[in-house]
Short mmCIF file of C-alpha atoms and ligand atoms in Angstrom, two decimals:
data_model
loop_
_atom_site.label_atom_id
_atom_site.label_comp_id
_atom_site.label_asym_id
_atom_site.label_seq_id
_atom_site.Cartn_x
_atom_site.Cartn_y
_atom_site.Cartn_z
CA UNK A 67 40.59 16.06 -20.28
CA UNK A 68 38.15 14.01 -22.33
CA UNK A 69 35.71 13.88 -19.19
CA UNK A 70 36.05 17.17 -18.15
CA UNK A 71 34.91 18.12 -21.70
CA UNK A 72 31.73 16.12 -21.70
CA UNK A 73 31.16 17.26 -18.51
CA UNK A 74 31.15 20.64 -19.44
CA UNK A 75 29.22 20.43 -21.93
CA UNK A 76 26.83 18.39 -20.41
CA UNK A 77 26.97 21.47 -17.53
CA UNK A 78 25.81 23.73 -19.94
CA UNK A 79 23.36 21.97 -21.84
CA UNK A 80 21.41 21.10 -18.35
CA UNK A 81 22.10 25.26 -17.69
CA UNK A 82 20.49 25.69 -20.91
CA UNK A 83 17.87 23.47 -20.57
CA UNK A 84 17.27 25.05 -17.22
CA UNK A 85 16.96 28.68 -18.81
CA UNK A 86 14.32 27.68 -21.37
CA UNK A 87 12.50 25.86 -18.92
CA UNK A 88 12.29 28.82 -16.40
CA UNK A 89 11.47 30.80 -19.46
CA UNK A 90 8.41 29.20 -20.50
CA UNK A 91 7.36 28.42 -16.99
CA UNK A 92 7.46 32.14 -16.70
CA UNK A 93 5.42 32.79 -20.34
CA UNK A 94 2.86 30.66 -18.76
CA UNK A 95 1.97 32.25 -15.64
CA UNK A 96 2.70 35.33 -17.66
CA UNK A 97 -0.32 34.29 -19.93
CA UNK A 98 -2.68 34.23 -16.71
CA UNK A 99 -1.60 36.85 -15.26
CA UNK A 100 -4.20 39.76 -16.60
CA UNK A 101 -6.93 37.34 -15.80
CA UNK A 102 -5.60 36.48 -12.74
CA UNK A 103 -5.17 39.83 -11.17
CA UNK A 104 -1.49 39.77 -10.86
CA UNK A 105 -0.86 42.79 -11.48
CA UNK A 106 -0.29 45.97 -9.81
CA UNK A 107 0.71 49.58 -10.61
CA UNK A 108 3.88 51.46 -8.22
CA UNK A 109 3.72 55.33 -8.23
CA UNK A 110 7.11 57.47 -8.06
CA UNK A 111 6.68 60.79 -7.48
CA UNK A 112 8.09 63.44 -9.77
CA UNK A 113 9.09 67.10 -8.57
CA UNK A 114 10.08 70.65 -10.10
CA UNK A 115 13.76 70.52 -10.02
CA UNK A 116 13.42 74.73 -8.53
CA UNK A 117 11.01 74.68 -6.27
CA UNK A 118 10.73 70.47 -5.26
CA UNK A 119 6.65 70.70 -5.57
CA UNK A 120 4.97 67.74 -7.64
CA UNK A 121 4.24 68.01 -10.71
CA UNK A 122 3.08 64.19 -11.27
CA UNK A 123 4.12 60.35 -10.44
CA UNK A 124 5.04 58.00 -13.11
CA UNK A 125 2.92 54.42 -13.01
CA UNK A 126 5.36 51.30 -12.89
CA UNK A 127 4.08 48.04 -13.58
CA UNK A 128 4.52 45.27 -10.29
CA UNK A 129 3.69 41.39 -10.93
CA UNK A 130 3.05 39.03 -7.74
CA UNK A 131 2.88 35.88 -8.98
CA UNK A 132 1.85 32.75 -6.57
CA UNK A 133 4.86 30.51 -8.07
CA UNK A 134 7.05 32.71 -9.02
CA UNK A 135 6.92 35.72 -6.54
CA UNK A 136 7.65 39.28 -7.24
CA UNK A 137 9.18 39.53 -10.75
CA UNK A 138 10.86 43.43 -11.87
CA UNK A 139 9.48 44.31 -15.49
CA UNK A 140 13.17 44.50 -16.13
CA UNK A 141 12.61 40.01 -16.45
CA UNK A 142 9.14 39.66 -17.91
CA UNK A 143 8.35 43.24 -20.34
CA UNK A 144 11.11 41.57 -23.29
CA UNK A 145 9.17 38.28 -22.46
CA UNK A 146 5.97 39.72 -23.15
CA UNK A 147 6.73 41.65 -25.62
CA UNK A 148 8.13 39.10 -27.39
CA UNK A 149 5.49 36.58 -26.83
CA UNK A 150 2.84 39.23 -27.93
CA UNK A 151 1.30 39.32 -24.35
CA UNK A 152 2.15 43.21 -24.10
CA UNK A 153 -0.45 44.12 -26.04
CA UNK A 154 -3.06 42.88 -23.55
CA UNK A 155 -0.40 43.70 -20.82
CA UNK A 156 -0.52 47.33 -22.02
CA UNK A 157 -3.84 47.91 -22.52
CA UNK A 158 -4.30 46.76 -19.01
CA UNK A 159 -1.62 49.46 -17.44
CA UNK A 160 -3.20 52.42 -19.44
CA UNK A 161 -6.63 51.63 -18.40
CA UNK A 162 -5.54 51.48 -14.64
CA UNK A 163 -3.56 53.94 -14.62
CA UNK A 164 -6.01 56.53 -15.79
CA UNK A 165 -8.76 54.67 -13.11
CA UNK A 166 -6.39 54.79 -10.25
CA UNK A 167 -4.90 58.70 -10.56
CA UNK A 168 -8.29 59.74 -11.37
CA UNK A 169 -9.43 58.17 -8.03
CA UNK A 170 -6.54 59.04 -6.18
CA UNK A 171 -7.20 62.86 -7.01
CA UNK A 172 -10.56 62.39 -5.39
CA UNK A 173 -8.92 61.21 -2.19
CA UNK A 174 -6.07 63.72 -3.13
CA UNK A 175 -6.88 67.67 -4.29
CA UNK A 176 -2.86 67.99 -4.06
CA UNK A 177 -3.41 65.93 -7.14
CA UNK A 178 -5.52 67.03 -9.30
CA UNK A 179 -4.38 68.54 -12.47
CA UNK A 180 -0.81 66.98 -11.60
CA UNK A 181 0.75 64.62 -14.65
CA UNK A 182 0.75 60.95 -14.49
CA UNK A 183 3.04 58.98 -16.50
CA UNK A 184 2.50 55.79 -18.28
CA UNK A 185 5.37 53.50 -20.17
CA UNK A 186 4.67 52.30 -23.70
CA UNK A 187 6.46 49.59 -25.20
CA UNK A 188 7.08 49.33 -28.98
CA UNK A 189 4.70 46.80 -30.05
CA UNK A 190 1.77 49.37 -28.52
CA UNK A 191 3.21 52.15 -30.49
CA UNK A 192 3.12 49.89 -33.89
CA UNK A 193 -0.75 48.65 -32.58
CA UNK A 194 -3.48 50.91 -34.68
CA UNK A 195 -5.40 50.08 -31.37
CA UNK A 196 -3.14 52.29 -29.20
CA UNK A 197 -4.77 55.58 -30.06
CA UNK A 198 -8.30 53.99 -29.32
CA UNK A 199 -7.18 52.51 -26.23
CA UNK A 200 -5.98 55.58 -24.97
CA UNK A 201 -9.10 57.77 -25.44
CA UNK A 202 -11.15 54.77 -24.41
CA UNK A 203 -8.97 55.30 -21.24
CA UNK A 204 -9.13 58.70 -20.37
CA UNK A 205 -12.68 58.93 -20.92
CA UNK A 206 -13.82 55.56 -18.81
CA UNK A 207 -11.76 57.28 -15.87
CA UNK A 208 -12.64 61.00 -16.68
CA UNK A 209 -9.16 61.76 -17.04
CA UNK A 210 -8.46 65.10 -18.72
CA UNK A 211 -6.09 64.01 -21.85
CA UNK A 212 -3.63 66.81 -20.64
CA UNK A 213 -2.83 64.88 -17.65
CA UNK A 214 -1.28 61.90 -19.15
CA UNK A 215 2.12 61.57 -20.07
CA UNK A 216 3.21 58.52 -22.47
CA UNK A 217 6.92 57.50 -21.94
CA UNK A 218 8.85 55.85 -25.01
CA UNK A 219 11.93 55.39 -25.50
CA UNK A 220 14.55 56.63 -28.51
CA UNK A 221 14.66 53.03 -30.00
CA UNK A 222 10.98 52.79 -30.11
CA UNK A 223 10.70 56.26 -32.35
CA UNK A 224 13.87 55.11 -34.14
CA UNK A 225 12.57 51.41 -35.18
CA UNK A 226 9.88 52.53 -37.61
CA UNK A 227 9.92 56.85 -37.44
CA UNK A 228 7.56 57.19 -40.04
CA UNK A 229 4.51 55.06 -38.16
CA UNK A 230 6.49 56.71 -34.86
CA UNK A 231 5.27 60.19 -36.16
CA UNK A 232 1.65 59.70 -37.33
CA UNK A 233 1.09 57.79 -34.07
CA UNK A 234 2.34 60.36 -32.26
CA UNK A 235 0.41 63.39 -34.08
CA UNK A 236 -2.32 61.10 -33.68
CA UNK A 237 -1.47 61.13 -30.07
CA UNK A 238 -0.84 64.67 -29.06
CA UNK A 239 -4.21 65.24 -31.33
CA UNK A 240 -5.65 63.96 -28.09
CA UNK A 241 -3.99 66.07 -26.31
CA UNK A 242 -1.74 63.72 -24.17
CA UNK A 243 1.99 64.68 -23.23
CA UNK A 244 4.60 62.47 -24.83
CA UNK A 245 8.12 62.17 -23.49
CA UNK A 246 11.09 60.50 -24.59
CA UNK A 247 12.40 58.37 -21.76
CA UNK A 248 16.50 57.06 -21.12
CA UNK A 249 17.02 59.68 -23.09
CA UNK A 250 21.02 59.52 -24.46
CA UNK A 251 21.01 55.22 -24.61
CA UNK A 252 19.56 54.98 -28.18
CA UNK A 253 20.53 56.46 -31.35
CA UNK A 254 17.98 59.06 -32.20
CA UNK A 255 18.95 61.66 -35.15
CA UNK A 256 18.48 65.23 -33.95
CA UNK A 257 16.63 65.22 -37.87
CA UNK A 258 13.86 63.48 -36.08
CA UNK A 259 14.04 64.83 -32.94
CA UNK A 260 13.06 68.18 -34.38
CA UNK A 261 10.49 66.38 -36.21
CA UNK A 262 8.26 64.14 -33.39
CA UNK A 263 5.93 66.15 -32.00
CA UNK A 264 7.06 65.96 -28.01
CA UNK A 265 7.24 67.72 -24.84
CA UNK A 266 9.81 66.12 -22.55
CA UNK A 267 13.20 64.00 -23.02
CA UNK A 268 14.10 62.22 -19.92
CA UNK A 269 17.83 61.66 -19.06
CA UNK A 270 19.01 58.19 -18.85
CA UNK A 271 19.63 57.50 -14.96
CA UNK A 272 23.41 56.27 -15.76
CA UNK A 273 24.52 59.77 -16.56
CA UNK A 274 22.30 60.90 -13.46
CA UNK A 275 24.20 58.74 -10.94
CA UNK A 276 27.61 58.78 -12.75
CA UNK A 277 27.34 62.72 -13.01
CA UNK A 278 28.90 64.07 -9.73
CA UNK A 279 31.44 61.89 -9.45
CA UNK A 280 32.62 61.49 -13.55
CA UNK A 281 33.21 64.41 -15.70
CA UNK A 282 31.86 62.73 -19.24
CA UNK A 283 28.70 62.27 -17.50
CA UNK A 284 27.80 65.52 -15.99
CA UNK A 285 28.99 66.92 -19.58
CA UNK A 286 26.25 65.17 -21.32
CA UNK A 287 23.89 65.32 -18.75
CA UNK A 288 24.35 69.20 -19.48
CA UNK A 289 24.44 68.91 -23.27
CA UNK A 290 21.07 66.91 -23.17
CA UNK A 291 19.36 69.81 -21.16
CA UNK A 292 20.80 72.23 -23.17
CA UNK A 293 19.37 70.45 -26.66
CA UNK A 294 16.07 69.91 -24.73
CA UNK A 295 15.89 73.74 -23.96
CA UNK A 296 16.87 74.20 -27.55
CA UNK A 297 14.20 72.33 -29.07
CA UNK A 298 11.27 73.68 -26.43
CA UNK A 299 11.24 70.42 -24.71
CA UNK A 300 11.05 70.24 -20.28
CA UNK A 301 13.78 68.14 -19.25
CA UNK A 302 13.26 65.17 -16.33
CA UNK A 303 16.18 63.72 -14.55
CA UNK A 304 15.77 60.02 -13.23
CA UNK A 305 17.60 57.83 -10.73
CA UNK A 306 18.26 61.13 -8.35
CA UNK A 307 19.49 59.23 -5.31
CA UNK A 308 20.84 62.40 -3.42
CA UNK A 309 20.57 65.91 -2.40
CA UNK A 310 23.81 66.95 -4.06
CA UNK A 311 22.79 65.27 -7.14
CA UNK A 312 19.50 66.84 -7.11
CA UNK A 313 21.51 70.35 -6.39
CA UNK A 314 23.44 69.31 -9.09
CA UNK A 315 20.61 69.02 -11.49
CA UNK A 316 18.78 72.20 -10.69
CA UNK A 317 22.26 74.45 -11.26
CA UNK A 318 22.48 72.56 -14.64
CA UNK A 319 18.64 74.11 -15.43
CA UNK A 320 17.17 70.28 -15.42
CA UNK A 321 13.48 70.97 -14.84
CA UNK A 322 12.13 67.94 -13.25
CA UNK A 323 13.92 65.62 -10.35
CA UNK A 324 12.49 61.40 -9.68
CA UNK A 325 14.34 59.41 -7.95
CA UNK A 326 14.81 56.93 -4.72
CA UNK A 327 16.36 60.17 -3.15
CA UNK A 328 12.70 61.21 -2.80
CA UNK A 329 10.11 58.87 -3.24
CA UNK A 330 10.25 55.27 -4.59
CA UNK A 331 7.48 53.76 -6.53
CA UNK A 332 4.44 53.14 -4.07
CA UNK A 333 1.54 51.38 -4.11
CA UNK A 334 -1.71 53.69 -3.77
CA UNK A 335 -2.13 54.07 -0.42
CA UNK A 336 2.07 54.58 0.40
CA UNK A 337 2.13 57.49 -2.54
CA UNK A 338 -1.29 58.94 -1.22
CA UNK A 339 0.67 59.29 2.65
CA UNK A 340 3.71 60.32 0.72
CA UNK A 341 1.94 63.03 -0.87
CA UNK A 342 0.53 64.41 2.39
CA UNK A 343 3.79 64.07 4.20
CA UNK A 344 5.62 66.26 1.23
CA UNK A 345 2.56 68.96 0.57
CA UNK A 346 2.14 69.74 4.40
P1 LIG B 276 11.97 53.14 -16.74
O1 LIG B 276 10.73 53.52 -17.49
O2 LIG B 276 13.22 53.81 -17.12
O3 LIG B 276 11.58 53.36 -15.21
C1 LIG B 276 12.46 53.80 -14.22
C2 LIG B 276 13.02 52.66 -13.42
O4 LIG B 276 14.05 53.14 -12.57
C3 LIG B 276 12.00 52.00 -12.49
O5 LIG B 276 12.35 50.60 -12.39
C4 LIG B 276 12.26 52.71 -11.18
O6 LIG B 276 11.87 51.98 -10.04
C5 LIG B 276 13.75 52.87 -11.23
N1 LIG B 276 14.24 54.02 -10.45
C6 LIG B 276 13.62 55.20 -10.23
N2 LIG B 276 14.39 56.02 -9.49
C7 LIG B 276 15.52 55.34 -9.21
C8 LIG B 276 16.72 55.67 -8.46
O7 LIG B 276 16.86 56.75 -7.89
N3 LIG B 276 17.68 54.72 -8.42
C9 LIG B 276 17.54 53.50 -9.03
N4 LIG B 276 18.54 52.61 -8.93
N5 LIG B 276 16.44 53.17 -9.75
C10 LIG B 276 15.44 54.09 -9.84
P2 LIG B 276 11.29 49.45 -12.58
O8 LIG B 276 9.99 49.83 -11.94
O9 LIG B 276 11.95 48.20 -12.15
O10 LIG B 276 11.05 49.43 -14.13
C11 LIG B 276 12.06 49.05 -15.03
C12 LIG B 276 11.64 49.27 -16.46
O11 LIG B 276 10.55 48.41 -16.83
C13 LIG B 276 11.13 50.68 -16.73
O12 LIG B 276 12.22 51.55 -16.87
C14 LIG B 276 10.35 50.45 -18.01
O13 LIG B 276 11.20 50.43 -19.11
C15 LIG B 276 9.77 49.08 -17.78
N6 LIG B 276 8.38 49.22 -17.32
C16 LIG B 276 7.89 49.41 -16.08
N7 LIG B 276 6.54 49.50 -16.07
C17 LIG B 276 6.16 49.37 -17.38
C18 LIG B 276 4.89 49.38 -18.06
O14 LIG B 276 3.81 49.58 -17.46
N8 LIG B 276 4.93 49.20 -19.42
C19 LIG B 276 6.08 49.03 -20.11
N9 LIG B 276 6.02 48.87 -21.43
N10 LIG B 276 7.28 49.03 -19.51
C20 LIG B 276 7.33 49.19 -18.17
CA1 LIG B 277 9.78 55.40 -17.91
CA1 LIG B 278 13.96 55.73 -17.88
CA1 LIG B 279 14.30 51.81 -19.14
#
């Protein structure tokens, strides 16, 4: 018993070891990785829940990294954000994403005047640089301001409302869209939710793909849409994998449908040939 007790522990310590080894071999090729050129932006197409045209794509960051391959954000955003790398991360994705769906609309006219969506993380909305960066953005790529939407989620509003709200005034002063995204995960007061200036609350995909099938689900899925309509706010559904969910949705009032069930995130020139495929 003695020796399988050592052993275990010995098992886990090497597990361990393993785990912070993989971690900082990833926070070094994460440090690179800007510089490198690692880094790529995925569109997913966005649709009116009524009538299924677009109304917009939201940007999702890809990293291809020689050692390490293709890593989701789901493994490296808490690692950079922790590390302080989002910052320079961020700054990157709002700058390319305003350069790319500019462009794209020149290849595109489908596109143009149609929303793009970009993800903030917290530490952006805490930077004072984040409202710079932004204009600095839209104006490099001659991006009207109305055509970006900035995605945060509850937690992010919640952890400091106070800076939350005069970022966010500071934001919609430039007259960018803000949206609160897995809407229903985090613990926002409906105090502040009245308060933040924003246009759009975006459902948390769980209750999207539990909804048809469990009760609980589609009951909050139609409680958030009905406190969205309440408060003036357009309502987005996420992770719509199917027809009958996307039915669903629409009967429920939901105002905007993403989701695998119609387009997955694409690189440029995929989204550009999805977009022709869906307007013709
Ligand atoms: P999110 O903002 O909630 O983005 C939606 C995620 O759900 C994306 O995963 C998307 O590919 C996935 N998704 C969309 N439709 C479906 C569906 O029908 N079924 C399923 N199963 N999944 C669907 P992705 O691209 O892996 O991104 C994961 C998260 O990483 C994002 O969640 C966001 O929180 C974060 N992220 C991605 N790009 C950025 C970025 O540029 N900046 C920051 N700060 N975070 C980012
Ligand atoms: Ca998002
Ligand atoms: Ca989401
Ligand atoms: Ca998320």
């Amino acid at each position: 018993a003695k020796a399988a007790g050592r052993d275990t522990a010995r098992y886990f310590s090497v597990e361990t070891d393993q785990r912070i080894s993989a971690r900082q071999a990833m926070e070094a090729q994460l440090r690179q990785a800007v510089a490198n050129g690692e880094f790529t932006l995925a569109f997913q197409p966005r649709l009116c829940a009524h009538t299924s045209r677009l109304l917009g794509a939201e940007a999702l960051l890809r990293w291809d990294n020689p050692v390490l391959g293709a890593v989701p954000p789901a493994e490296f955003i808490g690692l950079a954000e922790e590390t302080g790398l989002i910052q320079a991360i961020g700054a990157w994705v709002l700058q390319r994403a305003c350069q790319q769906w500019r462009a794209m609309t020149e290849i595109e006219p489908a596109l143009d005047g149609l929303h793009l969506s970009v993800n903030l993380s917290v530490a952006q909305l805490a930077d004072t640089l984040l409202v710079p960066q932004v204009q600095s953005a839209l104006t490099r790529a001659g991006l009207p301001p109305a055509c970006l939407e900035l995605e945060l989620t509850e937690s992010h509003l919640m952890d400091n409302p106070e800076q939350a709200q005069q970022q966010l005034a500071a934001l919609k002063a430039l007259g960018v869209l803000v949206s609160i995204d897995d809407f229903g995960t985090g613990y926002s007061s409906f105090a502040y939710l009245k308060r933040f200036d924003l246009d759009k609350l975006k459902i948390d995909q769980s209750f999207v793909r539990g909804m048809l099938d469990d009760e609980a689900a589609r009951a909050i899925v139609q409680a958030i849409i009905g406190l969205g309509h309440t408060l003036h706010l357009s309502v987005v559904a996420e992770g719509v994998e199917t027809l009958a969910a996307a039915h669903a949705l629409a009967a429920l009032g939901c105002d905007e449908l993403q989701g695998y069930g119609f387009g997955r995130p694409m690189a440029q020139d995929d989204f550009l040939r999805w977009v022709q495929g869906w307007s013709a």
